[in-house]
CSV table of N, CA and C in Angstrom, one decimal:
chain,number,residue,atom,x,y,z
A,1,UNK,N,100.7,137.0,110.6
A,1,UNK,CA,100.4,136.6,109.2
A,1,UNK,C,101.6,137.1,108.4
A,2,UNK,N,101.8,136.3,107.4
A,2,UNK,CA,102.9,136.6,106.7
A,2,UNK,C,102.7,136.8,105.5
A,3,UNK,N,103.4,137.4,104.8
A,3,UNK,CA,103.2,137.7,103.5
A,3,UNK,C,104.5,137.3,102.1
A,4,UNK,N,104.6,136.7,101.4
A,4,UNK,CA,105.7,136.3,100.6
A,4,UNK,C,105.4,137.4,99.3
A,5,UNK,N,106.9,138.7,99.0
A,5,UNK,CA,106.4,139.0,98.3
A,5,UNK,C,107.9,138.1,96.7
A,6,UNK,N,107.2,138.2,96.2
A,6,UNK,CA,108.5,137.7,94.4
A,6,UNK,C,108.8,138.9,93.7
A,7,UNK,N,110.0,139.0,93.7
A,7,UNK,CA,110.5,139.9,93.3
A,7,UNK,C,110.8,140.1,91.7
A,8,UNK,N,110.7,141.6,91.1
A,8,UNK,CA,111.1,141.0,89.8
A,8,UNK,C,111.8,140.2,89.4
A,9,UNK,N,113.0,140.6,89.6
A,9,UNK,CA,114.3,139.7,89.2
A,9,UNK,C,114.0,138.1,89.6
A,10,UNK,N,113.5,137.9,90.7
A,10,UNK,CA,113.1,136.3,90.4
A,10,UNK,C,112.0,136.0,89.6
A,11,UNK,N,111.0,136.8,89.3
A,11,UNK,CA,110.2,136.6,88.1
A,11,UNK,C,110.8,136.5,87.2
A,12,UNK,N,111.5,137.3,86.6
A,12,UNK,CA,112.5,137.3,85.7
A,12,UNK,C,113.4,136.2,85.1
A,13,UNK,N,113.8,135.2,86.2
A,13,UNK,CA,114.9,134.3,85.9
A,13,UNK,C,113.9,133.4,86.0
A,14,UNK,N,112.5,132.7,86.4
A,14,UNK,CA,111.8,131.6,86.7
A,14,UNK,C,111.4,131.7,84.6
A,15,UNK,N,111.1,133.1,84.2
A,15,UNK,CA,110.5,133.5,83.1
A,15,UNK,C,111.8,133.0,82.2
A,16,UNK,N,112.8,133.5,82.0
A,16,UNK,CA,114.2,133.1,81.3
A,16,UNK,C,114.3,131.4,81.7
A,17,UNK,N,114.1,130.8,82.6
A,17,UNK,CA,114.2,128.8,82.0
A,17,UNK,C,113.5,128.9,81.5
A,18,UNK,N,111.9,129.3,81.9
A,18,UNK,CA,110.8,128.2,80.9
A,18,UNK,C,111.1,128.9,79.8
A,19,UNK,N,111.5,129.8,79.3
A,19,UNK,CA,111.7,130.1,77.8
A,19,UNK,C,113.1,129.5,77.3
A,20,UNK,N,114.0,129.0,78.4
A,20,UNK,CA,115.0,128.1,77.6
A,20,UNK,C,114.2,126.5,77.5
A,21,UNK,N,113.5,125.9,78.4
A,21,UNK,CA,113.0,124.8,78.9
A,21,UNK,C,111.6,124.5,76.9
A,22,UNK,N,111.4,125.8,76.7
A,22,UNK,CA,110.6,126.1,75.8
A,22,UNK,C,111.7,125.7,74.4
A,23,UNK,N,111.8,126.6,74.4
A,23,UNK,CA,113.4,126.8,73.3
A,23,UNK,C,114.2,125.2,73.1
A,24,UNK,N,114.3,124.7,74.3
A,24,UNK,CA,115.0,123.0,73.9
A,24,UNK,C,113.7,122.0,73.3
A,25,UNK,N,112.9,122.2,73.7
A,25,UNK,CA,111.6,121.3,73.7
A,25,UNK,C,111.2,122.0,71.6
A,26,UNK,N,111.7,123.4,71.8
A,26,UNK,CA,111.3,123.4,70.0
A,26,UNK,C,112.3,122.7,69.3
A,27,UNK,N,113.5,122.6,70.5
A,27,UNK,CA,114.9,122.1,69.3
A,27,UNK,C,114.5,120.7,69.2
A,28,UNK,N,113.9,119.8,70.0
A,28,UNK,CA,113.8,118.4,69.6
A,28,UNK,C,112.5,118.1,68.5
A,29,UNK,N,111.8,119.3,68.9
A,29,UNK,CA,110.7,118.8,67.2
A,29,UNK,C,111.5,119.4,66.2
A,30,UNK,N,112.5,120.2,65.9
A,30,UNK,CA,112.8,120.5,64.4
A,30,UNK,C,113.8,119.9,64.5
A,31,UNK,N,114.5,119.1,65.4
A,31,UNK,CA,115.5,118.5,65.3
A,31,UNK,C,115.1,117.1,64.6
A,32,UNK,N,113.7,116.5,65.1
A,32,UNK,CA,113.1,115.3,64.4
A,32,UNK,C,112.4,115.7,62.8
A,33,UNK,N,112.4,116.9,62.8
A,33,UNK,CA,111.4,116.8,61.6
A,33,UNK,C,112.8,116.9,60.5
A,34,UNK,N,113.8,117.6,61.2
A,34,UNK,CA,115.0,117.6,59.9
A,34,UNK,C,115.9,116.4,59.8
A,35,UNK,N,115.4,115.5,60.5
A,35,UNK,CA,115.9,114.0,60.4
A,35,UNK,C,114.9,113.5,59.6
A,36,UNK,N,114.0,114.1,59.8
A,36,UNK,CA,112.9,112.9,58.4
A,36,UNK,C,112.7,113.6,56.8
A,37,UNK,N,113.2,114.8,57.1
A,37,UNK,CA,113.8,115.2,55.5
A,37,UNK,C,114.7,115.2,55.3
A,38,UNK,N,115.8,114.9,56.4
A,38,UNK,CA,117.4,114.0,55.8
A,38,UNK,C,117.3,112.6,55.1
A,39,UNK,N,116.5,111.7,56.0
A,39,UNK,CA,116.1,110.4,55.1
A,39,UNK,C,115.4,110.7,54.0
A,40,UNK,N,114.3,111.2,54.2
A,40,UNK,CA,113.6,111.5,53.1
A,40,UNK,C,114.3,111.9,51.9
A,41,UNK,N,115.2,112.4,52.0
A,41,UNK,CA,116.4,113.0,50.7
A,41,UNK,C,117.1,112.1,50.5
A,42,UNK,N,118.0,111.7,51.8
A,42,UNK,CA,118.9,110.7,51.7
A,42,UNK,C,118.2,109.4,50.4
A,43,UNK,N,117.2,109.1,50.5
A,43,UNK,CA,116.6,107.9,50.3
A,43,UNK,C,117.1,107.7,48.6
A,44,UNK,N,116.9,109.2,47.9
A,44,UNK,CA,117.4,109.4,46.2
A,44,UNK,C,118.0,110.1,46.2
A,45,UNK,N,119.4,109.7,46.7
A,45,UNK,CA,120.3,110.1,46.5
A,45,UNK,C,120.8,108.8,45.7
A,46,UNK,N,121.7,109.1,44.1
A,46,UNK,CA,121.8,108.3,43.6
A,46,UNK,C,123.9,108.5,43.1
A,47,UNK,N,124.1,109.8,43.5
A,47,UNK,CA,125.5,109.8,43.1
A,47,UNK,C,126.3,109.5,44.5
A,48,UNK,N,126.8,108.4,44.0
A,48,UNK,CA,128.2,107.9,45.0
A,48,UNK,C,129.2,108.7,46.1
A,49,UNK,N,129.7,108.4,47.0
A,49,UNK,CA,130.9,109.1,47.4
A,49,UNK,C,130.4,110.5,48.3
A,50,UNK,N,131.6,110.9,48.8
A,50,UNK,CA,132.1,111.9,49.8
A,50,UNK,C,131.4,113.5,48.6
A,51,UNK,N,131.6,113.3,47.2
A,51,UNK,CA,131.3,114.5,46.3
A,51,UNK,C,129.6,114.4,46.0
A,52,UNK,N,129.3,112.8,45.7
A,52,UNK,CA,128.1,113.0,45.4
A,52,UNK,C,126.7,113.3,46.9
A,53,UNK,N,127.4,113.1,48.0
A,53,UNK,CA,126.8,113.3,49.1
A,53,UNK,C,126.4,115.5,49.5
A,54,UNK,N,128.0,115.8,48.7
A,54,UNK,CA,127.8,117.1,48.6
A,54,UNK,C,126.7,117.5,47.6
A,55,UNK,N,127.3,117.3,46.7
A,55,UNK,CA,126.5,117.6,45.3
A,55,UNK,C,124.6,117.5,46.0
A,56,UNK,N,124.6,116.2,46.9
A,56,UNK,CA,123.0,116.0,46.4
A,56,UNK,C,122.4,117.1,47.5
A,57,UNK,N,123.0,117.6,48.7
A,57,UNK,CA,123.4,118.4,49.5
A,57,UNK,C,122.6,119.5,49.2
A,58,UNK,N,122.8,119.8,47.9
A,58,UNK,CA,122.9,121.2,47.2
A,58,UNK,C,122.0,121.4,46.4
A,59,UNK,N,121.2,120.1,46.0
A,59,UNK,CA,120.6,119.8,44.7
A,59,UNK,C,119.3,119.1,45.1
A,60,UNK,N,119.4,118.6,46.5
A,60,UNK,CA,118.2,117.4,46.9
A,60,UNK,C,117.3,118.6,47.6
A,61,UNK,N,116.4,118.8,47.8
A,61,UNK,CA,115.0,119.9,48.2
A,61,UNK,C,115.1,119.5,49.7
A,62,UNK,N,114.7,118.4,50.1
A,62,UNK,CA,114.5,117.4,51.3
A,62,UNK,C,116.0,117.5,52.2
A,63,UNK,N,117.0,117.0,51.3
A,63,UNK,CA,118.5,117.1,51.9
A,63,UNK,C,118.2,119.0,52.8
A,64,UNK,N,118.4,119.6,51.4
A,64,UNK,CA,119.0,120.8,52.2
A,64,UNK,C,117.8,121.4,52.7
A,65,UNK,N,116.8,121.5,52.9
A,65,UNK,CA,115.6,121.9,53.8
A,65,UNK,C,116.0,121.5,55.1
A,66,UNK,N,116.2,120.1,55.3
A,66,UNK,CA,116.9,119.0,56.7
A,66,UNK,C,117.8,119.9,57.3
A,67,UNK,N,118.9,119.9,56.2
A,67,UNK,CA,120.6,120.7,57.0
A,67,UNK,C,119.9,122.2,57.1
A,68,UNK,N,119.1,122.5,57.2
A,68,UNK,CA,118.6,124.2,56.7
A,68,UNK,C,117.9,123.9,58.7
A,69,UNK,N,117.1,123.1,58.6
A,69,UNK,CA,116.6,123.0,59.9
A,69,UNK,C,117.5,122.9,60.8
A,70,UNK,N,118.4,121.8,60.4
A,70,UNK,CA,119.7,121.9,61.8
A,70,UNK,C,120.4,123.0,61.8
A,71,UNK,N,120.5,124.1,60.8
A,71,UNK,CA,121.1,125.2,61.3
A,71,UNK,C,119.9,126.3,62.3
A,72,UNK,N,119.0,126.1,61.5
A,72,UNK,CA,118.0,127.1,62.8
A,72,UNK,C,118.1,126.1,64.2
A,73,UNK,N,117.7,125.0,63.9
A,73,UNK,CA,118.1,124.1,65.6
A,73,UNK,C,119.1,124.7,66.3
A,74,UNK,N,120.3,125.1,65.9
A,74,UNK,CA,121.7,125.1,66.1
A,74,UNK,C,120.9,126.8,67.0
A,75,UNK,N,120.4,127.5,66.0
A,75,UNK,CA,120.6,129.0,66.6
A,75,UNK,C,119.9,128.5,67.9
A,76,UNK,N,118.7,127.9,67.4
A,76,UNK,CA,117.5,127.7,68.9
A,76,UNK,C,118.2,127.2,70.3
A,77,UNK,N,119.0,126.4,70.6
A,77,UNK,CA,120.0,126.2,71.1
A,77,UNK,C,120.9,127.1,71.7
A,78,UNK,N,121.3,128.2,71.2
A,78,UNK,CA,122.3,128.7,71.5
A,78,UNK,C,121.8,129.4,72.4
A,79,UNK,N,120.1,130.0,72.2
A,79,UNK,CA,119.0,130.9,72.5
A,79,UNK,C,118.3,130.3,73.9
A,80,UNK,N,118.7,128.8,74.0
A,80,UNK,CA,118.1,128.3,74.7
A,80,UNK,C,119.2,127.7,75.7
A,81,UNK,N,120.2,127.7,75.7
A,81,UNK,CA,121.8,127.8,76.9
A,81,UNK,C,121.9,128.9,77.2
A,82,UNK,N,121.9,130.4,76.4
A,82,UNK,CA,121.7,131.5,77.2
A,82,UNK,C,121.3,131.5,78.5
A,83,UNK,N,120.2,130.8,78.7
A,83,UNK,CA,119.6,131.6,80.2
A,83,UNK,C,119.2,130.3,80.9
A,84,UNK,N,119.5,129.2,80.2
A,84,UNK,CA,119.1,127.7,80.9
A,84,UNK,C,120.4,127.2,81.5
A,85,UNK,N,120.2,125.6,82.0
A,85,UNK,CA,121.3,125.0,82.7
A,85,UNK,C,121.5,124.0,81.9
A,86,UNK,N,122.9,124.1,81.3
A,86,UNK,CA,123.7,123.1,80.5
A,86,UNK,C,123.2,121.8,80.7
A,87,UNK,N,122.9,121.4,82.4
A,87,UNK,CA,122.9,120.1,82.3
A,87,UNK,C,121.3,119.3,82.5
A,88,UNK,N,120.3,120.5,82.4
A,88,UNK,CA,118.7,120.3,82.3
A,88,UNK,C,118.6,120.3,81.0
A,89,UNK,N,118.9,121.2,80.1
A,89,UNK,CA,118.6,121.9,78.8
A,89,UNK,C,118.8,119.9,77.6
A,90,UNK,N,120.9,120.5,77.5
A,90,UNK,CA,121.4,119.2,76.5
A,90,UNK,C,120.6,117.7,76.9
A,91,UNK,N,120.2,117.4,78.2
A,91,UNK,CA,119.5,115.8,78.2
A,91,UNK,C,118.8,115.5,77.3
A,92,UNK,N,117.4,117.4,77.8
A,92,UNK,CA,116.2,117.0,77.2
A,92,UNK,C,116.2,116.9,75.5
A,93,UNK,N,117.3,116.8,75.1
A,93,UNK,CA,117.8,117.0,73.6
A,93,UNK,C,117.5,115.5,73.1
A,94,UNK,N,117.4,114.3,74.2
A,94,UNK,CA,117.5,112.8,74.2
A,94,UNK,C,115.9,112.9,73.1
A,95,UNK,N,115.1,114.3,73.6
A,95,UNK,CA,113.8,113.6,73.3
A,95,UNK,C,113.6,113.5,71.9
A,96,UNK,N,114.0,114.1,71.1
A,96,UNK,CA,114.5,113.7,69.7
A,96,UNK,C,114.4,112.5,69.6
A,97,UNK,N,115.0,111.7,69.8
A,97,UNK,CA,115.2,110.6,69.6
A,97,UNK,C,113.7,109.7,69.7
A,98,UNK,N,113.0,110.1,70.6
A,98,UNK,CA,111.5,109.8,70.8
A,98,UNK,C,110.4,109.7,69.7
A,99,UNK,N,110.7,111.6,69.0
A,99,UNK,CA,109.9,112.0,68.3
A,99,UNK,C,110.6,110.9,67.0
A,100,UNK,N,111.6,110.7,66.2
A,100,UNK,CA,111.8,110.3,65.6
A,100,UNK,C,111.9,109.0,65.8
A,101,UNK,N,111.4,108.3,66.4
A,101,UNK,CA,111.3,107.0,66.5
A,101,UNK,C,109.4,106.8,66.4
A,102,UNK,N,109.0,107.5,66.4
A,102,UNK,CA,107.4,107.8,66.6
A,102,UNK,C,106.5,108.0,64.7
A,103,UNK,N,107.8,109.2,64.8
A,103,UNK,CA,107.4,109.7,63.4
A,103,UNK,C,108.5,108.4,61.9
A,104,UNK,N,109.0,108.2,62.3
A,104,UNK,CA,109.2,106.6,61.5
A,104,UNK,C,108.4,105.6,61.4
A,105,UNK,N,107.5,105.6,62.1
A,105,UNK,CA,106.8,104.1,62.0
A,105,UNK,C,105.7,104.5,61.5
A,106,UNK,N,105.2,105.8,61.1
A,106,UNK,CA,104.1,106.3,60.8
A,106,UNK,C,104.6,106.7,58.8
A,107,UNK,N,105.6,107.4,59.3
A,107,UNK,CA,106.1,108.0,57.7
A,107,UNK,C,107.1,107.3,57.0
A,108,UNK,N,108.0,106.4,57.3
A,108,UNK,CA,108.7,105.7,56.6
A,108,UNK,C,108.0,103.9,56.6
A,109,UNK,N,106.9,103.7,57.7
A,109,UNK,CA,106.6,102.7,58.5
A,109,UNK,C,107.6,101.8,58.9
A,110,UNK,N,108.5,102.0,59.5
A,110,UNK,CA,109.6,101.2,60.1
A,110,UNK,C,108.8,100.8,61.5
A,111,UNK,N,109.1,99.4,61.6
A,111,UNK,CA,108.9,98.8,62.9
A,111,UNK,C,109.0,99.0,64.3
A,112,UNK,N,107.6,99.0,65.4
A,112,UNK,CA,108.4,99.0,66.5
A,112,UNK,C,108.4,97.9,67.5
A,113,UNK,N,109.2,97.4,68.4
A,113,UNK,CA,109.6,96.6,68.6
A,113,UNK,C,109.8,97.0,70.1
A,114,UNK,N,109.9,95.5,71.0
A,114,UNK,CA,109.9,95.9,72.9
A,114,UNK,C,111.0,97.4,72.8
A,115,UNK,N,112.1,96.2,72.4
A,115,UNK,CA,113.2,96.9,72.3
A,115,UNK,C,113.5,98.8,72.3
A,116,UNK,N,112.7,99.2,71.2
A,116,UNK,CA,112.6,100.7,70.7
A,116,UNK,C,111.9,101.0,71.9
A,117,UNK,N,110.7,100.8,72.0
A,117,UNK,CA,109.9,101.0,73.3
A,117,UNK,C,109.9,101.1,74.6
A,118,UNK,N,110.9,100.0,74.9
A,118,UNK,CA,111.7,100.6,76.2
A,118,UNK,C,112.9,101.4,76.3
A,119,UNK,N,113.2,101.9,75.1
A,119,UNK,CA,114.6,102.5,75.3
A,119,UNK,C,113.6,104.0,75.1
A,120,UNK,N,112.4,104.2,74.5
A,120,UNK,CA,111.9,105.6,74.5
A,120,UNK,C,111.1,105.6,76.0
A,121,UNK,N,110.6,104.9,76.5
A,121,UNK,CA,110.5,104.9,77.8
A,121,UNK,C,111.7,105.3,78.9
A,122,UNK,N,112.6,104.7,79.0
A,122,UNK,CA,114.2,105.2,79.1
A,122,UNK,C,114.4,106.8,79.0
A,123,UNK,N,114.2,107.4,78.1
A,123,UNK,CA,114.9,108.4,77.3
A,123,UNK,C,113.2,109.2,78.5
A,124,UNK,N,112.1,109.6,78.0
A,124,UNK,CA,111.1,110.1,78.8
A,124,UNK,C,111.4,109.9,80.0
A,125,UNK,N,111.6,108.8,80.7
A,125,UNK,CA,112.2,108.7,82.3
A,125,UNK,C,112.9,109.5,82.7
A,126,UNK,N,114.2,109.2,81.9
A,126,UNK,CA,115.2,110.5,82.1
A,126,UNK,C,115.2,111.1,82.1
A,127,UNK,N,114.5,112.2,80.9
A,127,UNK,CA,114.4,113.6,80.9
A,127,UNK,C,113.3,114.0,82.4
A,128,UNK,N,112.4,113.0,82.5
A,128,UNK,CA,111.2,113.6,83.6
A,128,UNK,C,112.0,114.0,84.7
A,129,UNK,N,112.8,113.0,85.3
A,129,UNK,CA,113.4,112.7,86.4
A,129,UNK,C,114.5,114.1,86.9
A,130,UNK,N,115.4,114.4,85.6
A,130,UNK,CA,116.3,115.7,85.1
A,130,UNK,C,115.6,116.9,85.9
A,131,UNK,N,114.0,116.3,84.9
A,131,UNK,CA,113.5,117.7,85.2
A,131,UNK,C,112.9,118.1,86.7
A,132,UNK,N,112.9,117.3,87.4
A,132,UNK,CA,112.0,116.7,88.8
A,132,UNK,C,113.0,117.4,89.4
A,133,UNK,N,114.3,116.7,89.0
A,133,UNK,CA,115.5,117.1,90.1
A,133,UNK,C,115.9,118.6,90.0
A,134,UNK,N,116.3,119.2,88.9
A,134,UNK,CA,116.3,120.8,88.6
A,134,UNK,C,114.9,121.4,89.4
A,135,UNK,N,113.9,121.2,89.9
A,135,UNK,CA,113.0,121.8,90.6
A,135,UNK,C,113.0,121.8,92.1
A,136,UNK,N,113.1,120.2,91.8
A,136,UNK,CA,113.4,120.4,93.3
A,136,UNK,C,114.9,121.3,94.2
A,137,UNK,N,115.9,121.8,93.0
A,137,UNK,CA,116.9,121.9,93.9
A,137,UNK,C,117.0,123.6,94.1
């Protein structure tokens, strides 16, 4: 009879992905929610140009709450490459694109269409698959 014992240190590193695997999966919801307060801002913005884009930047609630998000995304990310794999981690970044395709047709009511539908099918595929293969290897 045999016995398998796990050692810390591999406890340790299985614990460090799912906390990066964790850490990417929070970057793609605040990644989607600060795209729907970039539109949401974007939407009245009313001064012109490369200055009035700053200006509203600075001045729009929704704008800079949005860019305020993508800078905490940014840290979450950096937090979440620390101890993950470059090439499991950035894919699952695709799923953004998911949530924000989801959360548009509910909050801005934008249309969905085969099209959108299979391309977020596509994008879930991918990441599952990513993730399938990082396990198995």
């Amino acid at each position: 009879m045999s016995s398998t014992t796990v050692s810390p240190a591999g406890v340790e590193i299985v614990d460090k992905r799912r906390r990066a695997i964790f850490l990417v999966f929070l970057c793609t919801v605040v990644g989607a929610a600060a795209q729907m307060l970039i539109k949401s801002g974007a939407t009245t913005v009313t001064q012109p140009g490369f200055i009035g884009a700053i200006v509203a930047m600075l001045t729009n609630p929704p704008l800079f709450a949005g860019y305020c998000l993508y800078g905490f995304n940014t840290i979450l990310m950096v937090l979440a490459l620390r101890d993950g794999e470059l090439s499991l981690i950035y894919p699952v970044i695709a799923l953004t694109y998911v949530w924000v395709t989801i959360l548009s047709m509910f909050v801005f009511h934008e249309p969905m269409n085969i099209f959108k539908a299979c391309g977020i099918a596509a994008v879930v595929a991918g990441v599952a698959v990513l993730g399938r293969s990082s396990t198995a290897a």
